[in-house]
Short mmCIF file of C-alpha atoms and ligand atoms in Angstrom, two decimals:
data_model
loop_
_atom_site.label_atom_id
_atom_site.label_comp_id
_atom_site.label_asym_id
_atom_site.label_seq_id
_atom_site.Cartn_x
_atom_site.Cartn_y
_atom_site.Cartn_z
CA MET I 136 -0.18 -0.11 0.54
CA ASN I 137 1.00 3.33 -0.83
CA ILE I 138 -0.33 6.59 0.80
CA ILE I 139 0.27 10.34 1.25
CA PHE I 140 0.28 11.88 4.40
CA LEU I 141 -1.27 15.47 4.08
CA GLY I 142 -1.32 17.78 7.20
CA PRO I 143 0.38 21.30 8.75
CA PRO I 144 3.57 21.27 10.18
CA GLY I 145 3.24 19.67 13.98
CA ALA I 146 0.14 17.55 12.38
CA GLY I 147 1.70 14.48 13.46
CA LYS I 148 2.21 12.68 10.16
CA GLY I 149 5.62 11.39 11.02
CA THR I 150 4.52 10.43 14.59
CA GLN I 151 1.28 8.39 12.75
CA ALA I 152 3.80 6.88 10.03
CA LYS I 153 6.30 5.59 12.61
CA ILE I 154 3.10 4.00 14.05
CA LEU I 155 2.22 2.40 10.89
CA GLU I 156 5.49 0.92 9.09
CA ASP I 157 5.55 -1.71 11.22
CA THR I 158 1.38 -2.70 11.26
CA TYR I 159 1.68 -2.08 7.21
CA GLY I 160 5.02 -3.04 5.87
CA MET I 161 5.28 0.33 4.95
CA VAL I 162 8.21 2.36 4.69
CA GLN I 163 8.25 6.19 5.83
CA LEU I 164 9.26 9.03 3.63
CA SER I 165 9.73 12.12 5.07
CA THR I 166 11.85 14.99 2.67
CA GLY I 167 12.33 16.82 6.14
CA ASP I 168 14.03 14.18 7.25
CA MET I 169 16.21 13.60 4.01
CA LEU I 170 17.19 17.27 3.92
CA ARG I 171 18.22 17.91 7.68
CA ALA I 172 20.44 14.61 6.74
CA GLU I 173 21.89 16.31 3.91
CA VAL I 174 22.39 19.55 6.17
CA ALA I 175 23.89 17.76 8.85
CA ALA I 176 26.37 16.11 6.28
CA GLY I 177 26.96 19.20 4.38
CA SER I 178 26.75 18.50 1.25
CA ASP I 179 25.60 20.51 -1.72
CA LEU I 180 22.02 19.97 -1.85
CA GLY I 181 22.45 20.67 2.43
CA ARG I 182 24.10 23.97 2.02
CA LYS I 183 21.58 25.09 -0.80
CA ALA I 184 18.78 23.84 1.40
CA LYS I 185 19.69 25.20 4.84
CA ALA I 186 18.87 28.75 5.13
CA VAL I 187 15.58 28.30 3.42
CA MET I 188 14.62 25.56 5.96
CA GLU I 189 15.64 27.67 8.42
CA ALA I 190 13.16 30.94 7.87
CA GLY I 191 10.81 28.33 7.15
CA GLY I 192 10.51 28.35 3.05
CA LEU I 193 9.72 25.56 0.90
CA VAL I 194 12.74 24.09 -0.64
CA SER I 195 12.70 24.25 -4.75
CA ASP I 196 10.77 21.52 -6.36
CA ASP I 197 13.88 20.11 -8.68
CA LEU I 198 15.59 19.23 -5.18
CA VAL I 199 13.23 17.48 -2.93
CA ILE I 200 11.63 16.36 -6.18
CA GLY I 201 15.28 14.30 -7.10
CA ILE I 202 15.62 13.43 -3.66
CA ILE I 203 12.65 11.26 -3.85
CA SER I 204 12.69 9.72 -6.49
CA GLY I 205 16.33 8.22 -5.77
CA ARG I 206 14.48 7.18 -3.01
CA ILE I 207 11.40 5.40 -4.26
CA ASP I 208 13.89 3.17 -6.46
CA GLN I 209 15.37 1.69 -3.34
CA ASP I 210 13.79 -1.52 -2.63
CA ASP I 211 12.90 -1.45 0.87
CA CYS I 212 9.99 0.89 -1.08
CA LYS I 213 8.70 -2.18 -3.16
CA THR I 214 6.77 -3.50 -0.44
CA GLY I 215 4.64 0.15 0.51
CA PHE I 216 5.60 4.15 1.24
CA MET I 217 3.98 6.61 3.31
CA LEU I 218 5.06 10.03 1.84
CA ASP I 219 5.30 12.19 4.65
CA GLY I 220 6.26 16.15 3.94
CA PHE I 221 6.06 15.62 0.40
CA PRO I 222 4.05 16.77 -1.64
CA ARG I 223 4.12 20.19 -0.38
CA THR I 224 3.09 21.81 -3.70
CA VAL I 225 0.59 21.26 -6.72
CA PRO I 226 3.63 21.17 -9.24
CA GLN I 227 5.59 18.52 -6.72
CA ALA I 228 1.94 16.45 -6.97
CA GLU I 229 1.85 16.49 -10.52
CA ALA I 230 5.94 15.54 -10.87
CA LEU I 231 4.92 12.81 -8.33
CA ASP I 232 1.88 11.69 -9.91
CA ARG I 233 4.33 11.21 -13.55
CA MET I 234 7.13 9.87 -11.48
CA LEU I 235 4.75 7.39 -10.20
CA ALA I 236 3.40 6.28 -13.11
CA GLN I 237 6.39 5.97 -14.93
CA LYS I 238 8.27 3.87 -12.29
CA GLY I 239 4.60 1.37 -11.77
CA TYR I 240 3.59 2.56 -8.49
CA ALA I 241 -0.33 3.54 -7.35
CA LEU I 242 -1.26 5.50 -4.77
CA ASP I 243 -3.69 3.79 -2.30
CA HIS I 244 -5.02 6.83 0.16
CA VAL I 245 -4.41 10.28 0.91
CA VAL I 246 -4.94 10.89 4.44
CA GLU I 247 -5.30 14.40 5.47
CA LEU I 248 -4.67 15.32 9.39
CA GLN I 249 -6.40 18.42 10.25
CA VAL I 250 -5.47 20.05 13.33
CA ASP I 251 -5.96 24.19 14.51
CA ASP I 252 -3.29 26.43 13.97
CA GLU I 253 -3.12 27.57 17.78
CA ALA I 254 -2.71 23.87 19.03
CA LEU I 255 0.29 23.11 16.07
CA VAL I 256 2.18 26.49 17.15
CA ARG I 257 2.23 25.10 21.21
CA ARG I 258 2.82 21.30 19.81
CA ILE I 259 5.93 22.42 17.62
CA THR I 260 7.73 24.55 19.66
CA GLY I 261 7.52 22.74 22.56
CA ARG I 262 8.95 19.41 21.03
CA PHE I 263 12.11 18.33 21.35
CA THR I 264 13.74 14.61 20.40
CA CYS I 265 16.80 12.19 22.14
CA GLY I 266 19.42 12.72 20.08
CA ASP I 267 20.89 9.17 20.85
CA CYS I 268 17.93 6.68 20.17
CA GLY I 269 14.79 9.59 18.82
CA GLU I 270 12.30 9.41 21.18
CA GLY I 271 9.94 12.57 21.12
CA TYR I 272 9.11 14.91 24.18
CA HIS I 273 7.43 17.65 24.67
CA ASP I 274 7.56 20.38 27.24
CA GLU I 275 4.09 20.50 28.10
CA PHE I 276 2.79 17.33 27.20
CA LYS I 277 5.48 14.18 27.36
CA LYS I 278 8.26 15.24 29.62
CA PRO I 279 10.80 12.99 30.57
CA ALA I 280 10.04 10.98 33.92
CA LYS I 281 13.41 12.56 35.30
CA GLU I 282 14.24 16.02 33.92
CA GLY I 283 17.30 15.94 31.46
CA VAL I 284 17.47 12.12 30.79
CA CYS I 285 15.99 10.07 28.19
CA ASP I 286 13.43 7.61 29.17
CA LYS I 287 14.02 5.07 26.79
CA CYS I 288 17.71 5.01 26.31
CA GLY I 289 18.95 7.33 29.42
CA GLY I 290 21.25 9.54 27.10
CA SER I 291 21.05 13.17 27.81
CA ASN I 292 21.55 14.39 24.63
CA PHE I 293 18.70 16.69 23.88
CA LYS I 294 17.66 18.57 20.70
CA ARG I 295 15.30 20.59 19.08
CA ARG I 296 14.58 21.28 15.76
CA ALA I 297 16.18 24.86 14.56
CA ASP I 298 13.09 25.61 12.78
CA ASP I 299 10.67 24.76 15.48
CA ASN I 300 11.10 28.46 16.81
CA GLU I 301 7.40 30.77 16.79
CA GLU I 302 8.18 32.96 14.38
CA THR I 303 9.58 29.86 11.76
CA VAL I 304 6.42 27.94 12.35
CA ARG I 305 4.03 31.02 11.69
CA SER I 306 6.30 31.04 8.19
CA ARG I 307 5.64 27.39 7.55
CA LEU I 308 2.18 27.16 8.74
CA ALA I 309 1.14 30.26 5.95
CA ALA I 310 2.98 28.21 3.55
CA TYR I 311 1.18 24.95 4.12
CA HIS I 312 -2.10 26.84 3.83
CA ALA I 313 -0.96 28.67 0.78
CA GLN I 314 1.19 26.12 -1.07
CA THR I 315 0.08 22.99 0.25
CA ALA I 316 -3.47 22.97 1.59
CA PRO I 317 -4.39 22.54 -2.74
CA ILE I 318 -3.12 19.25 -2.83
CA VAL I 319 -6.28 18.22 -1.20
CA GLY I 320 -8.33 19.50 -4.13
CA HIS I 321 -5.87 18.19 -6.68
CA TYR I 322 -6.56 14.23 -5.14
CA GLY I 323 -10.02 14.85 -4.12
CA ARG I 324 -10.61 15.21 -7.63
CA GLN I 325 -9.12 11.58 -8.01
CA GLY I 326 -10.77 10.02 -4.86
CA LEU I 327 -7.92 9.69 -3.37
CA VAL I 328 -8.57 11.99 -0.28
CA ARG I 329 -9.39 10.43 3.82
CA THR I 330 -9.72 13.01 6.40
CA VAL I 331 -8.60 12.57 10.16
CA ASP I 332 -9.05 14.60 13.06
CA GLY I 333 -5.61 14.93 14.29
CA ASN I 334 -6.56 17.03 17.08
CA VAL I 335 -7.19 13.90 19.59
CA ALA I 336 -4.48 11.99 21.43
CA ILE I 337 -2.20 9.89 19.36
CA ASP I 338 -3.92 6.32 19.36
CA ARG I 339 -7.04 8.12 18.55
CA VAL I 340 -5.72 9.21 15.14
CA THR I 341 -4.13 5.95 14.35
CA GLY I 342 -7.59 4.44 15.47
CA GLN I 343 -8.87 6.57 12.61
CA MET I 344 -5.74 5.89 10.37
CA THR I 345 -6.51 2.07 10.88
CA GLU I 346 -10.25 2.44 9.86
CA ILE I 347 -9.07 3.80 6.47
CA LEU I 348 -6.69 1.85 5.73
CA GLY I 349 -7.90 -1.47 6.69
P1 LIG J 518 9.59 19.11 7.59
O1 LIG J 518 9.92 17.90 8.93
O2 LIG J 518 8.38 18.14 6.44
O3 LIG J 518 8.54 20.04 8.97
O4 LIG J 518 10.47 19.82 7.06
C1 LIG J 518 11.16 20.92 7.13
C2 LIG J 518 11.50 21.60 6.16
O5 LIG J 518 11.98 21.10 5.03
C3 LIG J 518 10.34 22.47 5.82
O6 LIG J 518 10.01 23.60 6.47
C4 LIG J 518 10.97 22.68 4.39
O7 LIG J 518 11.55 23.87 4.35
C5 LIG J 518 11.97 21.67 3.79
N1 LIG J 518 11.10 20.73 3.01
C6 LIG J 518 10.50 19.16 3.42
N2 LIG J 518 9.87 18.61 2.32
C7 LIG J 518 9.95 19.58 1.40
C8 LIG J 518 9.00 19.77 0.28
N3 LIG J 518 8.47 18.70 0.13
N4 LIG J 518 9.14 20.85 -0.15
C9 LIG J 518 9.75 22.09 -0.07
N5 LIG J 518 10.56 22.45 1.26
C10 LIG J 518 10.47 21.21 2.12
#
């Protein structure tokens, strides 16, 4: 099964993708994670993307389409994939449609996660992760049991994304409403869109997802 997760930053696309990976044998393809890895590695592509990402803007379509095309060609995508953070513009969606047709893949669902903007700002500005094992935390909603120590691995190397500050979050939300939300219409016309209420607890969002995915 191949799906797209649509939704504003902080809606829970990555969280749900990680939960569903094992159940459905689909691999999570996050363009944000791929771009952050390029920035961390200091590659040419990473250098081009860094400033745009820190300002909350969108990296050029050509760059992300190139990254995703190479990634979909890898063997682990044959059992299914979940696109998280891509496509983000209608031209990216059109490029994806052409790319999938060429590679012999089809989309099964486009799942739109809906969450109110003010809730998103609160979610994103409070989130941080363990730099050693990747476990996610939040200043208000999920603090480590012992301050400064990861519950899962005992590490104390916590990280926050450079773009998770309020000013950048508001730019990312504006970019979502202007450039990404129109994709719902694009896939709505293909009869692929399923809507999920992302304002509720993580397990209730997963429940709605499994109803859709079967
Ligand atoms: P995310 O982790 O999905 O929130 O992405 C973080 C940042 O990476 C975004 O704010 C963009 O600057 C960039 N980015 C990720 N995916 C895309 C995409 N499909 N198109 C353009 N820029 C992207």
